[in-house]
Amino acid sequence: MHEIAPTWNERCNRQLSRRRQRALSGQMRTSQAPTRAAKELALAVLLIAVGVRACAAAAATTVCASNVQSPPFFYVAQFNKDGTLPRGLAVEILREAIGTRVGGPHIAKLPWKRCLKLAELGLIDIVINVPTAQIDAAPFFITEPYVEMRSAYYVSRRRWPRGIPITNLEDLKAYRLCSLSGNTYDGYGLRGQPVDSGTNNYISLIGKLHAGNCDLFIEKREVVAGLRLLAPRVAEAFASRDLISARLPEDSPIGLHFAVSKRSKEGAALRARLDRTIARLKAANTINRWMMGYLNAQR
């Protein structure tokens, strides 16, 4: 395993030190009300505390992702002495777009809303794996989707022996929904609908169905297929006869994007570089080959 050179760590620390000093001096957004400024300062300190100290790639680009892993798009395969070693399609694209160091960019795993907030404030440059139309796009430059996914919904056979018929997305509103913590179903026309998102692992989520705490949850079929890479026990739970799955009648596939903070120093340029990389990789069918490589890795 390679080690990060001291000069690289020093460069990262200098960058975050400058960001911390800007927050402390009130330069981040001087026109804001004191309460908002205090919140920004708290988030800046939190950023340092949670260890977002390594840089994502050349030019010290900082990157974050949801702490709920989603193979084959993003997951942590192992640990090294300086943190986690990220893998997945999003990581491959970042390597192509912004360069590599020590096996790829360092990606901070954070609760989803915190990740987005830090990027909105300019403390993170890039958020990976942002689903189409499921965040407020105003603070970000959103790239073209690098992959498109289809969704399925899951029901407990113990509670619903014949399953639940969903013929259009409006039907979902008649049922009690649950999800992983940080996930949103806004892209399915469910903005404002109550969703039980009190768990951060799939075993507990499936358990909620069997216990009758909710009727169904939604997940991308490609994510479920990729769980075999990371969590065989979870993959087995999805394959159980006690769980019924069916294709969701979506209006269109949901894409995964990169969201680049508009307050990042090179925000527009980063988005343009990512878009060029995505277009080149799609044209060469490289992303599909990577996808098949990940999904077939352990068969």
mmCIF file of C-alpha atoms in Angstrom:
data_model
loop_
_atom_site.group_PDB
_atom_site.id
_atom_site.type_symbol
_atom_site.label_atom_id
_atom_site.label_comp_id
_atom_site.label_asym_id
_atom_site.label_seq_id
_atom_site.Cartn_x
_atom_site.Cartn_y
_atom_site.Cartn_z
ATOM 1 C CA MET A 1 0.000 0.000 0.000
ATOM 2 C CA HIS A 2 1.370 3.389 -0.950
ATOM 3 C CA GLU A 3 1.757 6.097 1.668
ATOM 4 C CA ILE A 4 0.729 9.708 1.251
ATOM 5 C CA ALA A 5 3.788 11.905 1.062
ATOM 6 C CA PRO A 6 4.166 14.449 3.899
ATOM 7 C CA THR A 7 4.193 17.315 1.413
ATOM 8 C CA TRP A 8 0.748 16.234 0.172
ATOM 9 C CA ASN A 9 -0.660 16.141 3.702
ATOM 10 C CA GLU A 10 0.838 19.538 4.397
ATOM 11 C CA ARG A 11 -0.851 20.957 1.301
ATOM 12 C CA CYS A 12 -4.232 19.565 2.377
ATOM 13 C CA ASN A 13 -3.818 20.884 5.899
ATOM 14 C CA ARG A 14 -2.887 24.335 4.613
ATOM 15 C CA GLN A 15 -5.989 24.428 2.437
ATOM 16 C CA LEU A 16 -8.341 23.464 5.271
ATOM 17 C CA SER A 17 -6.547 25.838 7.612
ATOM 18 C CA ARG A 18 -7.305 28.702 5.218
ATOM 19 C CA ARG A 19 -10.969 27.648 5.060
ATOM 20 C CA ARG A 20 -11.165 27.496 8.851
ATOM 21 C CA GLN A 21 -9.598 30.940 9.172
ATOM 22 C CA ARG A 22 -12.085 32.361 6.668
ATOM 23 C CA ALA A 23 -14.934 30.971 8.769
ATOM 24 C CA LEU A 24 -13.437 32.289 11.996
ATOM 25 C CA SER A 25 -12.929 35.749 10.521
ATOM 26 C CA GLY A 26 -16.499 35.876 9.219
ATOM 27 C CA GLN A 27 -15.419 36.136 5.585
ATOM 28 C CA MET A 28 -17.499 33.202 4.392
ATOM 29 C CA ARG A 29 -20.663 35.230 4.041
ATOM 30 C CA THR A 30 -20.425 38.488 5.903
ATOM 31 C CA SER A 31 -23.862 39.650 4.834
ATOM 32 C CA GLN A 32 -25.640 36.807 6.606
ATOM 33 C CA ALA A 33 -27.488 37.107 9.887
ATOM 34 C CA PRO A 34 -25.483 36.123 13.016
ATOM 35 C CA THR A 35 -27.458 32.906 13.504
ATOM 36 C CA ARG A 36 -26.689 31.713 9.968
ATOM 37 C CA ALA A 37 -23.041 32.706 10.347
ATOM 38 C CA ALA A 38 -22.829 30.749 13.598
ATOM 39 C CA LYS A 39 -24.244 27.694 11.856
ATOM 40 C CA GLU A 40 -21.678 28.022 9.089
ATOM 41 C CA LEU A 41 -18.897 28.281 11.643
ATOM 42 C CA ALA A 42 -20.174 25.165 13.430
ATOM 43 C CA LEU A 43 -20.227 23.287 10.154
ATOM 44 C CA ALA A 44 -16.715 24.465 9.311
ATOM 45 C CA VAL A 45 -15.429 23.172 12.634
ATOM 46 C CA LEU A 46 -17.361 19.943 12.121
ATOM 47 C CA LEU A 47 -15.704 19.519 8.745
ATOM 48 C CA ILE A 48 -12.294 19.535 10.389
ATOM 49 C CA ALA A 49 -13.455 17.255 13.199
ATOM 50 C CA VAL A 50 -14.871 14.492 11.014
ATOM 51 C CA GLY A 51 -11.611 14.125 9.189
ATOM 52 C CA VAL A 52 -12.184 15.740 5.817
ATOM 53 C CA ARG A 53 -8.496 16.524 5.806
ATOM 54 C CA ALA A 54 -7.247 14.535 2.849
ATOM 55 C CA CYS A 55 -7.712 16.014 -0.605
ATOM 56 C CA ALA A 56 -9.698 14.308 -3.289
ATOM 57 C CA ALA A 57 -7.166 14.697 -6.102
ATOM 58 C CA ALA A 58 -4.915 17.180 -7.852
ATOM 59 C CA ALA A 59 -5.499 20.805 -6.778
ATOM 60 C CA ALA A 60 -6.802 19.531 -3.412
ATOM 61 C CA THR A 61 -10.354 18.957 -4.634
ATOM 62 C CA THR A 62 -12.588 17.893 -1.760
ATOM 63 C CA VAL A 63 -15.278 15.277 -2.328
ATOM 64 C CA CYS A 64 -18.033 13.756 -0.200
ATOM 65 C CA ALA A 65 -20.585 10.992 -0.539
ATOM 66 C CA SER A 66 -23.429 9.562 1.501
ATOM 67 C CA ASN A 67 -22.307 7.321 4.341
ATOM 68 C CA VAL A 68 -24.796 4.723 3.045
ATOM 69 C CA GLN A 69 -22.718 2.710 0.605
ATOM 70 C CA SER A 70 -24.151 1.985 -2.835
ATOM 71 C CA PRO A 71 -22.085 -0.494 -4.830
ATOM 72 C CA PRO A 72 -21.217 -0.540 -7.700
ATOM 73 C CA PHE A 73 -21.459 3.274 -7.790
ATOM 74 C CA PHE A 74 -19.585 4.028 -4.577
ATOM 75 C CA TYR A 75 -18.403 1.842 -1.724
ATOM 76 C CA VAL A 76 -15.420 1.379 0.558
ATOM 77 C CA ALA A 77 -13.517 -1.808 -0.162
ATOM 78 C CA GLN A 78 -10.934 -1.654 2.615
ATOM 79 C CA PHE A 79 -9.014 0.645 4.914
ATOM 80 C CA ASN A 80 -5.476 1.977 4.744
ATOM 81 C CA LYS A 81 -3.449 3.896 7.305
ATOM 82 C CA ASP A 82 -4.740 7.257 6.098
ATOM 83 C CA GLY A 83 -8.422 6.421 5.825
ATOM 84 C CA THR A 84 -10.719 4.560 3.486
ATOM 85 C CA LEU A 85 -10.022 3.275 0.007
ATOM 86 C CA PRO A 86 -13.020 4.158 -2.186
ATOM 87 C CA ARG A 87 -14.185 2.114 -5.143
ATOM 88 C CA GLY A 88 -17.008 2.252 -7.664
ATOM 89 C CA LEU A 89 -18.024 3.885 -10.921
ATOM 90 C CA ALA A 90 -18.085 7.401 -9.462
ATOM 91 C CA VAL A 91 -14.520 6.970 -8.227
ATOM 92 C CA GLU A 92 -13.349 5.734 -11.629
ATOM 93 C CA ILE A 93 -14.854 8.807 -13.294
ATOM 94 C CA LEU A 94 -13.256 11.151 -10.758
ATOM 95 C CA ARG A 95 -9.904 9.525 -11.428
ATOM 96 C CA GLU A 96 -10.326 10.136 -15.141
ATOM 97 C CA ALA A 97 -11.539 13.704 -14.678
ATOM 98 C CA ILE A 98 -9.370 15.156 -11.920
ATOM 99 C CA GLY A 99 -6.433 12.774 -11.592
ATOM 100 C CA THR A 100 -5.356 10.276 -8.963
ATOM 101 C CA ARG A 101 -3.270 10.034 -5.851
ATOM 102 C CA VAL A 102 -2.727 6.980 -3.663
ATOM 103 C CA GLY A 103 -5.339 4.811 -5.325
ATOM 104 C CA GLY A 104 -7.825 7.561 -6.038
ATOM 105 C CA PRO A 105 -9.460 10.593 -4.466
ATOM 106 C CA HIS A 106 -10.178 10.681 -0.752
ATOM 107 C CA ILE A 107 -13.957 10.807 -0.358
ATOM 108 C CA ALA A 108 -15.476 11.780 2.964
ATOM 109 C CA LYS A 109 -18.468 9.628 3.937
ATOM 110 C CA LEU A 110 -21.025 11.816 5.695
ATOM 111 C CA PRO A 111 -24.760 11.843 6.378
ATOM 112 C CA TRP A 112 -26.336 12.889 3.098
ATOM 113 C CA LYS A 113 -27.864 16.195 4.216
ATOM 114 C CA ARG A 114 -24.623 17.237 5.908
ATOM 115 C CA CYS A 115 -22.658 16.389 2.778
ATOM 116 C CA LEU A 116 -24.952 18.603 0.681
ATOM 117 C CA LYS A 117 -24.868 21.428 3.223
ATOM 118 C CA LEU A 118 -21.074 21.494 3.367
ATOM 119 C CA ALA A 119 -20.954 21.648 -0.423
ATOM 120 C CA GLU A 120 -23.548 24.419 -0.458
ATOM 121 C CA LEU A 121 -21.299 26.405 1.890
ATOM 122 C CA GLY A 122 -18.238 25.818 -0.287
ATOM 123 C CA LEU A 123 -16.486 23.560 2.224
ATOM 124 C CA ILE A 124 -16.807 20.604 -0.162
ATOM 125 C CA ASP A 125 -16.192 20.917 -3.906
ATOM 126 C CA ILE A 126 -17.979 17.841 -5.290
ATOM 127 C CA VAL A 127 -20.852 15.639 -4.095
ATOM 128 C CA ILE A 128 -21.052 12.281 -5.842
ATOM 129 C CA ASN A 129 -24.064 10.168 -6.805
ATOM 130 C CA VAL A 130 -26.748 12.844 -6.737
ATOM 131 C CA PRO A 131 -30.001 11.376 -8.155
ATOM 132 C CA THR A 132 -31.855 13.307 -10.848
ATOM 133 C CA ALA A 133 -34.221 15.958 -9.480
ATOM 134 C CA GLN A 134 -33.801 14.889 -5.850
ATOM 135 C CA ILE A 135 -31.916 17.886 -4.449
ATOM 136 C CA ASP A 136 -32.243 21.660 -4.656
ATOM 137 C CA ALA A 137 -30.024 22.342 -7.659
ATOM 138 C CA ALA A 138 -29.690 26.098 -7.048
ATOM 139 C CA PRO A 139 -26.397 25.975 -5.044
ATOM 140 C CA PHE A 140 -24.740 23.555 -7.486
ATOM 141 C CA PHE A 141 -23.471 23.001 -10.990
ATOM 142 C CA ILE A 142 -25.060 19.628 -11.856
ATOM 143 C CA THR A 143 -23.299 17.408 -14.379
ATOM 144 C CA GLU A 144 -24.895 15.227 -16.997
ATOM 145 C CA PRO A 145 -25.829 11.791 -15.592
ATOM 146 C CA TYR A 146 -23.035 9.253 -15.820
ATOM 147 C CA VAL A 147 -25.429 6.321 -15.482
ATOM 148 C CA GLU A 148 -29.187 5.750 -15.549
ATOM 149 C CA MET A 149 -30.940 3.357 -13.214
ATOM 150 C CA ARG A 150 -34.294 1.664 -12.874
ATOM 151 C CA SER A 151 -36.094 1.308 -9.569
ATOM 152 C CA ALA A 152 -37.884 -1.550 -7.845
ATOM 153 C CA TYR A 153 -40.118 -1.592 -4.792
ATOM 154 C CA TYR A 154 -39.957 -4.211 -2.055
ATOM 155 C CA VAL A 155 -42.788 -5.687 0.033
ATOM 156 C CA SER A 156 -42.915 -8.300 2.804
ATOM 157 C CA ARG A 157 -44.583 -11.498 1.648
ATOM 158 C CA ARG A 158 -45.424 -12.187 5.297
ATOM 159 C CA ARG A 159 -47.568 -9.033 5.424
ATOM 160 C CA TRP A 160 -48.702 -8.912 1.799
ATOM 161 C CA PRO A 161 -48.760 -12.516 0.459
ATOM 162 C CA ARG A 162 -49.845 -11.358 -2.999
ATOM 163 C CA GLY A 163 -47.692 -8.271 -3.035
ATOM 164 C CA ILE A 164 -48.850 -4.693 -3.592
ATOM 165 C CA PRO A 165 -49.933 -3.695 -7.103
ATOM 166 C CA ILE A 166 -48.382 -0.379 -8.144
ATOM 167 C CA THR A 167 -49.547 0.662 -11.617
ATOM 168 C CA ASN A 168 -48.418 4.291 -11.444
ATOM 169 C CA LEU A 169 -46.394 6.454 -9.069
ATOM 170 C CA GLU A 170 -49.546 8.006 -7.586
ATOM 171 C CA ASP A 171 -50.414 4.590 -6.112
ATOM 172 C CA LEU A 172 -47.411 4.887 -3.774
ATOM 173 C CA LYS A 173 -49.165 7.626 -1.794
ATOM 174 C CA ALA A 174 -51.693 5.109 -0.462
ATOM 175 C CA TYR A 175 -49.020 3.135 1.410
ATOM 176 C CA ARG A 176 -46.645 3.652 4.325
ATOM 177 C CA LEU A 177 -43.146 4.182 2.986
ATOM 178 C CA CYS A 178 -39.754 3.635 4.553
ATOM 179 C CA SER A 179 -36.201 4.228 3.366
ATOM 180 C CA LEU A 180 -32.604 4.331 4.475
ATOM 181 C CA SER A 181 -31.587 7.390 6.443
ATOM 182 C CA GLY A 182 -30.858 10.308 4.126
ATOM 183 C CA ASN A 183 -32.666 8.836 1.138
ATOM 184 C CA THR A 184 -35.453 10.808 -0.480
ATOM 185 C CA TYR A 185 -38.286 9.765 -2.756
ATOM 186 C CA ASP A 186 -38.863 13.269 -4.141
ATOM 187 C CA GLY A 187 -37.916 12.080 -7.628
ATOM 188 C CA TYR A 188 -40.902 9.718 -7.581
ATOM 189 C CA GLY A 189 -43.391 12.541 -7.076
ATOM 190 C CA LEU A 190 -43.499 11.973 -3.311
ATOM 191 C CA ARG A 191 -42.191 15.318 -2.085
ATOM 192 C CA GLY A 192 -43.796 16.032 1.272
ATOM 193 C CA GLN A 193 -45.019 12.470 1.777
ATOM 194 C CA PRO A 194 -44.155 10.944 5.182
ATOM 195 C CA VAL A 195 -41.291 8.442 4.966
ATOM 196 C CA ASP A 196 -39.886 6.426 7.868
ATOM 197 C CA SER A 197 -36.129 6.875 7.384
ATOM 198 C CA GLY A 198 -34.979 5.798 10.810
ATOM 199 C CA THR A 199 -32.431 3.156 9.817
ATOM 200 C CA ASN A 200 -29.116 3.207 7.989
ATOM 201 C CA ASN A 201 -28.841 -0.476 7.031
ATOM 202 C CA TYR A 202 -30.794 -2.761 4.730
ATOM 203 C CA ILE A 203 -31.287 -5.608 7.228
ATOM 204 C CA SER A 204 -33.178 -3.277 9.557
ATOM 205 C CA LEU A 205 -35.071 -1.775 6.627
ATOM 206 C CA ILE A 206 -36.278 -5.198 5.499
ATOM 207 C CA GLY A 207 -37.103 -5.952 9.136
ATOM 208 C CA LYS A 208 -39.402 -2.917 9.206
ATOM 209 C CA LEU A 209 -41.393 -4.449 6.356
ATOM 210 C CA HIS A 210 -41.737 -7.803 8.090
ATOM 211 C CA ALA A 211 -42.691 -6.118 11.381
ATOM 212 C CA GLY A 212 -45.423 -4.116 9.671
ATOM 213 C CA ASN A 213 -43.837 -0.736 10.464
ATOM 214 C CA CYS A 214 -44.121 0.203 6.797
ATOM 215 C CA ASP A 215 -45.545 -1.305 3.621
ATOM 216 C CA LEU A 216 -42.782 -0.868 1.062
ATOM 217 C CA PHE A 217 -39.482 0.757 0.219
ATOM 218 C CA ILE A 218 -37.859 1.697 -3.079
ATOM 219 C CA GLU A 219 -34.320 0.980 -4.212
ATOM 220 C CA LYS A 220 -32.369 1.023 -7.466
ATOM 221 C CA ARG A 221 -32.091 -2.428 -8.982
ATOM 222 C CA GLU A 222 -28.433 -1.842 -9.851
ATOM 223 C CA VAL A 223 -27.638 -0.995 -6.214
ATOM 224 C CA VAL A 224 -29.282 -4.193 -4.991
ATOM 225 C CA ALA A 225 -27.309 -6.196 -7.570
ATOM 226 C CA GLY A 226 -24.118 -4.516 -6.403
ATOM 227 C CA LEU A 227 -24.651 -5.349 -2.730
ATOM 228 C CA ARG A 228 -23.153 -8.774 -3.403
ATOM 229 C CA LEU A 229 -19.777 -7.018 -3.711
ATOM 230 C CA LEU A 230 -19.963 -5.614 -0.224
ATOM 231 C CA ALA A 231 -22.521 -7.430 1.890
ATOM 232 C CA PRO A 232 -23.394 -11.022 0.949
ATOM 233 C CA ARG A 233 -25.712 -11.275 3.963
ATOM 234 C CA VAL A 234 -27.713 -8.299 2.725
ATOM 235 C CA ALA A 235 -27.798 -9.734 -0.800
ATOM 236 C CA GLU A 236 -29.219 -12.957 0.661
ATOM 237 C CA ALA A 237 -31.900 -10.985 2.523
ATOM 238 C CA PHE A 238 -32.986 -9.353 -0.741
ATOM 239 C CA ALA A 239 -33.110 -12.784 -2.412
ATOM 240 C CA SER A 240 -35.276 -14.289 0.361
ATOM 241 C CA ARG A 241 -38.685 -15.692 -0.583
ATOM 242 C CA ASP A 242 -40.106 -13.564 2.227
ATOM 243 C CA LEU A 243 -39.395 -10.445 0.179
ATOM 244 C CA ILE A 244 -41.357 -9.575 -2.971
ATOM 245 C CA SER A 245 -39.866 -7.188 -5.487
ATOM 246 C CA ALA A 246 -41.457 -5.603 -8.543
ATOM 247 C CA ARG A 247 -40.412 -3.033 -11.102
ATOM 248 C CA LEU A 248 -41.582 0.478 -10.320
ATOM 249 C CA PRO A 249 -43.543 2.080 -13.186
ATOM 250 C CA GLU A 250 -41.324 5.141 -13.497
ATOM 251 C CA ASP A 251 -41.851 7.916 -16.005
ATOM 252 C CA SER A 252 -38.152 7.730 -16.897
ATOM 253 C CA PRO A 253 -34.926 6.276 -15.485
ATOM 254 C CA ILE A 254 -33.207 8.131 -12.657
ATOM 255 C CA GLY A 255 -29.673 9.287 -13.379
ATOM 256 C CA LEU A 256 -26.718 9.709 -11.061
ATOM 257 C CA HIS A 257 -24.857 13.008 -11.285
ATOM 258 C CA PHE A 258 -21.988 14.883 -9.694
ATOM 259 C CA ALA A 259 -22.978 18.138 -7.973
ATOM 260 C CA VAL A 260 -20.245 20.776 -7.928
ATOM 261 C CA SER A 261 -20.537 23.576 -5.400
ATOM 262 C CA LYS A 262 -21.065 27.000 -6.974
ATOM 263 C CA ARG A 263 -18.892 28.364 -4.177
ATOM 264 C CA SER A 264 -15.987 26.145 -5.161
ATOM 265 C CA LYS A 265 -13.088 28.159 -6.575
ATOM 266 C CA GLU A 266 -13.160 26.173 -9.828
ATOM 267 C CA GLY A 267 -16.810 25.130 -9.732
ATOM 268 C CA ALA A 268 -17.812 25.785 -13.338
ATOM 269 C CA ALA A 269 -14.503 24.425 -14.647
ATOM 270 C CA LEU A 270 -14.872 21.263 -12.547
ATOM 271 C CA ARG A 271 -18.376 20.661 -13.881
ATOM 272 C CA ALA A 272 -17.148 21.159 -17.458
ATOM 273 C CA ARG A 273 -14.258 18.742 -16.908
ATOM 274 C CA LEU A 274 -16.575 16.113 -15.439
ATOM 275 C CA ASP A 275 -19.075 16.517 -18.280
ATOM 276 C CA ARG A 276 -16.341 16.103 -20.890
ATOM 277 C CA THR A 277 -15.075 12.999 -19.123
ATOM 278 C CA ILE A 278 -18.565 11.481 -18.845
ATOM 279 C CA ALA A 279 -19.264 12.128 -22.533
ATOM 280 C CA ARG A 280 -15.942 10.566 -23.578
ATOM 281 C CA LEU A 281 -16.393 7.477 -21.391
ATOM 282 C CA LYS A 282 -19.985 6.965 -22.562
ATOM 283 C CA ALA A 283 -18.997 7.269 -26.210
ATOM 284 C CA ALA A 284 -16.386 4.532 -25.713
ATOM 285 C CA ASN A 285 -18.841 2.352 -23.722
ATOM 286 C CA THR A 286 -16.298 2.426 -20.902
ATOM 287 C CA ILE A 287 -18.795 3.069 -18.097
ATOM 288 C CA ASN A 288 -20.884 0.048 -19.117
ATOM 289 C CA ARG A 289 -17.756 -2.122 -19.184
ATOM 290 C CA TRP A 290 -16.775 -0.901 -15.720
ATOM 291 C CA MET A 291 -20.304 -1.631 -14.477
ATOM 292 C CA MET A 292 -20.181 -5.204 -15.770
ATOM 293 C CA GLY A 293 -16.717 -5.624 -14.310
ATOM 294 C CA TYR A 294 -17.906 -4.660 -10.834
ATOM 295 C CA LEU A 295 -21.103 -6.700 -10.966
ATOM 296 C CA ASN A 296 -19.325 -9.808 -12.286
ATOM 297 C CA ALA A 297 -16.324 -9.492 -9.991
ATOM 298 C CA GLN A 298 -17.413 -12.145 -7.488
ATOM 299 C CA ARG A 299 -19.553 -14.475 -9.583
#
